[in-house]
């Protein structure tokens, strides 16, 4: 065969070995073409893909959807904050976090405010701080114990705590056992540098006992009658007030009266009954103030900006000086001038003034914000529960802490008379710190008892979480992951 013919045969065989593209022929009826064959047919016949309108493809304006994960402006931020605040464990974390922050900041300020006072009485500069730190450690243990105790056990302890407190308050008036501090006979000497003020535990005793009493009466539907609402709650409260006033401590008596009003208000006391009790308490307070020159002088010091020539209102005026010299951010931690003998009791009743001088307006507003958060969380616990004992006890503790904070801060600012009550969890004083931290643990226990909070805490246990994850993961027959 000639060479040109052999070349033509090889060319025809090579062309025959190349597969030809499929034509885009319609598939037989009822038999759809595979996706790959249909795509090859369209490409072979030159069929063009339908054009997408401009702007509607990926990345165009028409395909954009409103973003929900970021941004959104102030309204979306508010909605996020509201949803976060409505979570079941919010009250639990707010009570725990705010109380611990107040206590830690109080330890720092007690050390800063009491250094000069300790050196002045020939003690180490850490003398008052060491005692307060020991009280905070014991109080932390009491708070943890109260937070872990069930509600039934708290109710069972109401009567024993009341009886022990009344017994100790009676012992205060026994000569040789009770001792006087700053003119008030409300202390029991424990030996060494330690003393005990039973009237501080009287606040906790009244709350627990009163809450248990009102809860039992509400279960029997007796709170609709005024005699069951007042008796025996008001007589027992007046007995505690009488024992406190025998020692001359009117500041603690005011806090105890506020707790009594809080319990009556939570129990649904009618307006005329509430006004009657309030009027009687105001009349007794007015009589006690008028018959005491010391209390009259404290009342006259409200709103003063400088001490009088005879030295009166010295503490109130220098408290204002300390706050005014702090400015926006204060003179610095430990740099207070008023604590060098100018301001009496800088680490107890007027520690808020030293805080304003050293940490400025920012520091004082931070303390106020922490107390506001603690109070609001307590109101939330009392408002969301269906247990009457929890509602009365949480409301009583919230009334106690917020009323005492308002009275102390109001006296430092010159808006209220100087009542001589410490700032809760913040001022120096172990007798005040121990029952207050136990009361905070009480509210933590109540926050944990909420059904939604219980479920959320149960989901955080490792065993429950592992079982939940195993239940959600489906097994694949191929063994792929």
XYZ file of C-alpha atoms in Angstrom:
481
model
C 0.000 0.000 0.000
C 1.394 3.422 -0.848
C 2.554 5.665 1.962
C -0.154 8.289 1.446
C -2.908 5.708 1.717
C -1.391 4.248 4.871
C -1.336 7.777 6.413
C -5.006 8.354 5.510
C -6.054 5.056 7.145
C -4.215 5.926 10.333
C -5.856 9.356 10.374
C -9.344 7.857 9.955
C -8.704 5.341 12.734
C -7.494 8.090 15.100
C -10.586 10.185 14.408
C -12.850 7.211 14.994
C -11.262 6.540 18.437
C -12.144 10.080 19.778
C -15.658 10.072 21.484
C -18.095 12.470 19.960
C -20.110 14.890 22.244
C -23.677 13.954 22.951
C -26.417 15.993 21.425
C -28.962 17.722 23.676
C -31.735 15.409 22.603
C -34.829 15.160 24.763
C -34.887 12.155 27.051
C -37.370 9.415 26.415
C -40.629 9.845 28.286
C -40.328 8.853 31.911
C -36.524 8.311 31.771
C -34.588 11.405 32.892
C -31.027 11.802 31.789
C -28.279 11.696 34.395
C -27.041 15.080 35.502
C -23.606 14.557 34.021
C -24.956 13.535 30.566
C -27.409 16.431 30.495
C -24.642 18.875 31.323
C -22.362 17.440 28.622
C -25.149 17.695 26.084
C -25.782 21.317 26.855
C -22.112 22.150 26.605
C -21.749 20.229 23.351
C -24.622 21.954 21.646
C -23.426 25.333 22.767
C -26.477 26.007 24.947
C -25.737 29.033 27.058
C -26.502 29.282 30.741
C -29.311 31.754 31.442
C -27.835 35.016 32.597
C -28.457 36.112 36.126
C -29.802 39.638 36.584
C -27.106 41.993 37.636
C -26.993 42.550 41.347
C -28.954 39.412 42.230
C -25.962 37.046 42.245
C -23.598 36.308 45.026
C -22.383 39.440 46.657
C -24.914 41.648 44.834
C -27.405 43.911 46.536
C -30.337 41.652 45.750
C -28.856 38.684 47.627
C -28.052 40.562 50.779
C -30.047 39.637 53.882
C -30.234 41.705 57.015
C -27.533 40.710 59.438
C -28.720 39.446 62.783
C -25.466 38.569 64.435
C -23.836 41.987 64.621
C -24.800 45.582 64.858
C -28.413 46.573 65.114
C -28.013 49.811 67.023
C -29.104 50.717 70.543
C -32.422 48.895 70.295
C -30.753 45.578 69.497
C -28.230 46.138 72.296
C -31.077 46.787 74.684
C -32.853 43.604 73.576
C -29.690 41.564 74.091
C -29.192 43.035 77.545
C -32.819 42.371 78.453
C -32.615 38.746 77.296
C -29.376 38.266 79.234
C -30.951 39.794 82.347
C -33.988 37.499 82.066
C -31.922 34.317 82.165
C -32.672 31.949 85.054
C -29.264 32.287 86.736
C -28.950 36.069 86.474
C -30.129 36.772 90.033
C -27.843 34.034 91.366
C -24.744 35.486 89.707
C -25.634 39.114 90.487
C -26.128 38.421 94.201
C -22.939 36.381 94.431
C -20.808 38.725 92.322
C -21.980 42.045 93.773
C -21.715 40.884 97.392
C -18.196 39.519 96.880
C -17.072 42.678 95.077
C -18.457 44.880 97.863
C -16.712 42.747 100.485
C -13.348 42.744 98.692
C -13.469 46.480 98.003
C -14.473 47.005 101.624
C -11.406 45.091 102.819
C -9.192 47.307 100.695
C -10.795 50.486 101.991
C -10.761 49.277 105.616
C -7.011 48.768 105.339
C -6.493 52.160 103.734
C -8.779 54.055 106.106
C -7.644 52.394 109.356
C -3.847 52.536 109.039
C -3.454 55.877 110.798
C -6.073 54.990 113.408
C -4.216 51.750 114.233
C -0.859 53.545 114.547
C -2.489 56.176 116.719
C -3.477 53.537 119.317
C -0.003 51.942 119.156
C -1.071 48.971 117.045
C 0.327 47.663 113.739
C -1.047 49.331 110.633
C -2.785 46.068 109.687
C -4.534 45.692 113.051
C -8.084 46.521 111.941
C -7.578 44.947 108.525
C -6.489 41.646 110.098
C -9.608 41.487 112.263
C -11.839 42.369 109.325
C -10.149 39.804 107.096
C -10.701 37.097 109.713
C -14.359 38.094 109.965
C -14.651 37.999 106.157
C -13.213 34.461 106.056
C -15.665 33.261 108.712
C -18.462 35.138 106.991
C -17.562 33.522 103.672
C -17.875 30.100 105.295
C -21.258 31.093 106.731
C -22.380 32.371 103.337
C -21.368 29.109 101.667
C -23.137 27.134 104.384
C -26.321 29.197 104.047
C -26.225 28.924 100.258
C -26.050 25.114 100.428
C -28.743 24.691 103.076
C -32.262 23.779 101.897
C -35.151 26.132 102.577
C -36.723 23.747 105.092
C -33.600 23.864 107.234
C -33.611 27.671 107.187
C -37.190 27.612 108.426
C -36.280 25.117 111.130
C -33.486 27.411 112.371
C -35.745 30.465 112.675
C -36.903 29.859 116.261
C -33.509 28.727 117.661
C -31.760 31.782 116.183
C -34.412 34.092 117.658
C -34.170 32.559 121.134
C -30.348 32.627 121.169
C -30.326 36.243 119.982
C -32.810 37.373 122.644
C -30.755 35.592 125.306
C -27.559 37.347 124.176
C -29.296 40.723 124.036
C -30.434 40.225 127.625
C -26.886 39.296 128.659
C -25.674 42.628 127.268
C -27.512 44.432 130.060
C -25.978 42.252 132.802
C -23.205 44.132 134.645
C -19.821 42.535 134.142
C -20.814 40.823 130.876
C -21.995 43.672 128.678
C -19.670 46.505 127.784
C -20.132 50.020 126.446
C -18.608 51.263 123.192
C -19.035 54.918 122.180
C -21.785 55.316 124.764
C -23.850 52.317 123.610
C -24.283 49.323 125.915
C -24.715 46.761 123.131
C -21.546 44.672 123.257
C -20.352 41.436 124.872
C -16.638 41.027 125.543
C -15.313 37.730 124.127
C -11.711 38.010 125.228
C -8.664 39.557 123.621
C -9.478 42.094 120.912
C -12.822 40.478 120.048
C -16.282 41.732 120.913
C -19.789 40.743 119.829
C -22.826 42.913 119.164
C -25.938 40.682 119.463
C -28.268 43.358 118.101
C -26.746 42.826 114.629
C -27.910 39.210 114.763
C -31.336 40.441 115.838
C -31.954 41.666 112.283
C -31.387 38.193 110.859
C -33.430 36.580 113.629
C -36.424 38.861 113.015
C -36.313 38.179 109.265
C -36.193 34.377 109.549
C -38.731 34.129 112.350
C -41.089 36.709 110.831
C -40.933 35.091 107.389
C -41.722 31.660 108.817
C -44.585 33.072 110.901
C -46.182 34.973 108.012
C -45.725 32.025 105.623
C -47.555 29.652 107.961
C -50.355 32.148 108.451
C -50.668 32.704 104.716
C -50.972 28.951 104.162
C -53.902 28.974 106.607
C -55.383 32.094 104.969
C -55.168 34.115 108.176
C -53.375 37.212 106.856
C -56.681 38.756 105.806
C -57.352 39.461 109.510
C -55.374 42.336 110.970
C -54.915 40.703 114.381
C -53.186 37.695 112.822
C -51.015 40.014 110.725
C -49.842 42.038 113.718
C -49.767 39.442 116.486
C -47.256 38.144 117.460
C -45.004 39.779 114.829
C -45.244 43.364 116.077
C -44.962 42.540 119.829
C -41.826 40.423 119.265
C -40.323 43.150 117.090
C -41.063 45.739 119.788
C -39.407 43.468 122.363
C -36.244 43.394 120.257
C -36.439 47.147 119.789
C -36.775 47.643 123.548
C -33.704 45.524 124.268
C -31.732 47.492 121.669
C -32.867 50.864 122.983
C -31.857 49.877 126.521
C -28.312 50.108 125.195
C -28.963 53.404 123.414
C -28.333 52.154 119.850
C -31.005 53.992 117.896
C -29.375 53.340 114.514
C -29.850 49.576 114.799
C -33.387 50.180 116.061
C -34.173 52.158 112.897
C -32.959 49.279 110.699
C -35.033 46.799 112.704
C -38.089 49.020 112.266
C -37.493 49.161 108.513
C -37.356 45.340 108.414
C -40.666 45.166 110.296
C -42.313 47.553 107.815
C -40.907 45.548 104.923
C -42.416 42.318 106.254
C -45.793 43.971 106.830
C -45.783 45.451 103.339
C -44.936 42.083 101.776
C -47.705 40.462 103.822
C -50.204 42.838 102.220
C -51.001 45.036 105.198
C -53.788 47.528 104.360
C -52.854 51.163 104.038
C -54.608 52.304 107.213
C -52.928 49.575 109.270
C -49.555 50.266 107.721
C -49.972 53.996 108.299
C -50.993 53.388 111.898
C -47.888 51.346 112.709
C -45.710 53.864 110.879
C -47.280 56.745 112.792
C -46.744 55.008 116.137
C -43.089 54.289 115.277
C -42.543 57.897 114.170
C -44.050 59.207 117.409
C -41.809 56.962 119.516
C -38.749 57.988 117.481
C -39.593 61.678 117.880
C -39.937 61.220 121.644
C -36.604 59.404 121.873
C -34.844 62.103 119.839
C -36.323 64.990 121.838
C -35.271 63.464 125.151
C -31.628 62.952 124.099
C -29.294 65.937 123.568
C -26.875 63.729 121.616
C -29.577 62.720 119.118
C -30.789 66.306 118.835
C -27.270 67.459 117.987
C -27.022 64.783 115.283
C -30.314 65.930 113.822
C -29.092 69.533 113.784
C -26.005 68.532 111.743
C -27.962 67.668 108.622
C -26.768 69.646 105.609
C -23.967 71.535 107.372
C -20.920 72.520 105.342
C -18.617 73.559 108.189
C -18.379 72.826 111.931
C -19.667 75.371 114.408
C -17.221 77.371 116.583
C -17.796 75.067 119.575
C -16.750 71.975 117.604
C -20.195 70.614 116.907
C -20.971 68.797 113.622
C -17.246 68.135 113.208
C -17.738 64.660 111.783
C -20.505 65.668 109.364
C -18.524 68.647 108.020
C -15.278 66.717 107.508
C -17.180 63.948 105.769
C -18.301 66.522 103.217
C -14.718 67.830 102.962
C -13.454 64.335 102.169
C -16.025 63.815 99.426
C -15.429 67.261 97.942
C -11.646 66.841 97.759
C -11.896 63.541 95.879
C -12.869 64.990 92.520
C -13.628 62.658 89.640
C -11.065 59.928 90.297
C -9.809 60.691 93.793
C -6.424 61.464 95.255
C -5.268 57.848 95.071
C -5.567 54.782 97.234
C -4.011 55.495 100.646
C -3.609 59.226 99.967
C -6.508 60.466 102.100
C -5.897 63.541 104.245
C -9.022 63.397 106.393
C -8.101 60.039 107.918
C -5.106 61.673 109.639
C -7.171 62.503 112.699
C -9.559 64.978 111.073
C -12.443 62.572 110.444
C -13.594 60.429 113.399
C -14.439 56.795 112.652
C -12.961 56.802 109.109
C -13.063 52.984 108.816
C -16.564 52.395 110.223
C -19.482 54.814 109.833
C -17.707 57.240 107.475
C -15.731 54.837 105.295
C -17.804 55.999 102.312
C -16.302 59.493 102.742
C -12.754 58.074 102.624
C -13.754 56.089 99.533
C -14.881 59.301 97.870
C -11.661 61.075 98.793
C -9.323 58.322 97.565
C -11.306 56.859 94.647
C -13.326 59.919 93.689
C -16.780 60.061 92.179
C -16.015 56.992 90.057
C -15.367 54.901 93.161
C -18.459 56.053 95.042
C -20.705 55.519 92.021
C -19.270 52.023 91.625
C -20.196 51.211 95.230
C -23.693 52.604 94.685
C -24.079 50.555 91.492
C -23.075 47.358 93.321
C -25.619 47.982 96.077
C -28.287 48.814 93.489
C -27.585 45.552 91.641
C -27.722 43.574 94.884
C -31.019 45.196 95.848
C -32.592 44.636 92.446
C -31.532 40.997 92.395
C -33.093 40.517 95.837
C -36.351 42.066 94.629
C -36.286 39.752 91.621
C -35.858 36.681 93.821
C -38.719 37.792 96.063
C -40.976 38.604 93.117
C -40.500 35.433 91.079
C -40.942 32.808 93.765
C -44.168 31.058 94.685
C -42.946 30.028 98.148
C -44.271 32.563 100.707
C -41.356 31.967 103.103
C -38.837 32.697 100.349
C -40.744 35.838 99.354
C -40.885 37.213 102.912
C -37.281 36.289 103.787
C -35.775 37.603 100.519
C -37.795 40.802 100.829
C -36.704 41.245 104.449
C -33.007 40.772 103.633
C -33.266 43.184 100.701
C -34.996 45.757 102.908
C -32.315 45.332 105.564
C -29.303 45.800 103.266
C -30.728 48.609 101.121
C -32.189 50.568 104.057
C -28.929 50.370 106.013
C -26.912 51.411 102.955
C -29.239 54.367 102.302
C -29.073 55.522 105.956
C -25.273 55.272 106.084
C -24.629 56.972 102.743
C -27.310 59.578 103.399
C -25.608 60.506 106.686
C -22.212 60.844 104.969
C -23.751 63.076 102.292
C -25.470 65.224 104.924
C -28.954 64.286 103.763
C -29.868 62.259 106.873
C -28.904 62.404 110.554
C -25.840 60.430 111.612
C -27.348 57.174 112.868
C -24.129 55.323 113.616
C -24.835 52.309 111.397
C -22.094 50.723 109.253
C -22.236 50.308 105.490
C -23.225 46.648 104.924
C -20.400 44.344 103.779
C -18.138 47.392 103.439
C -17.458 49.041 106.790
C -15.252 47.650 109.534
C -17.010 45.448 112.073
C -17.150 41.679 112.341
C -20.419 41.637 114.279
C -22.110 43.382 111.373
C -20.310 41.427 108.650
C -21.106 37.892 109.858
C -24.937 38.056 109.871
C -24.946 40.093 106.671
C -22.914 37.494 104.777
C -25.150 34.740 106.146
C -28.140 36.719 104.847
C -26.486 37.003 101.423
C -26.001 33.231 101.426
C -29.684 32.938 102.271
C -30.597 34.890 99.139
C -28.203 32.789 97.047
C -29.968 29.674 98.301
C -33.316 31.183 97.362
C -32.035 32.070 93.891
C -30.874 28.469 93.428
C -34.289 27.139 94.478
C -36.018 28.714 91.482
C -37.180 25.862 89.150
C -35.614 27.425 86.051
C -32.346 28.040 87.919
C -32.374 24.452 89.158
C -32.720 23.157 85.603
C -29.928 25.438 84.352
C -27.594 24.346 87.152
C -28.416 20.677 86.525
C -27.469 21.047 82.849
C -24.046 22.309 83.886
C -23.134 19.119 85.707
C -20.538 17.110 83.725
C -22.516 13.873 83.765
C -25.711 15.461 82.512
C -23.886 17.383 79.794
C -22.093 14.229 78.548
C -25.336 12.261 78.458
C -27.043 15.083 76.598
C -24.272 15.230 73.998
C -24.356 11.470 73.508
C -28.085 11.600 73.038
C -27.861 14.324 70.421
C -25.119 12.676 68.281
C -26.510 10.172 65.755
C -24.553 7.067 64.887
C -23.480 6.726 61.272
C -23.582 3.223 59.793
C -20.475 3.839 57.708
C -18.418 4.746 60.758
C -17.575 8.176 59.324
C -16.984 11.049 61.731
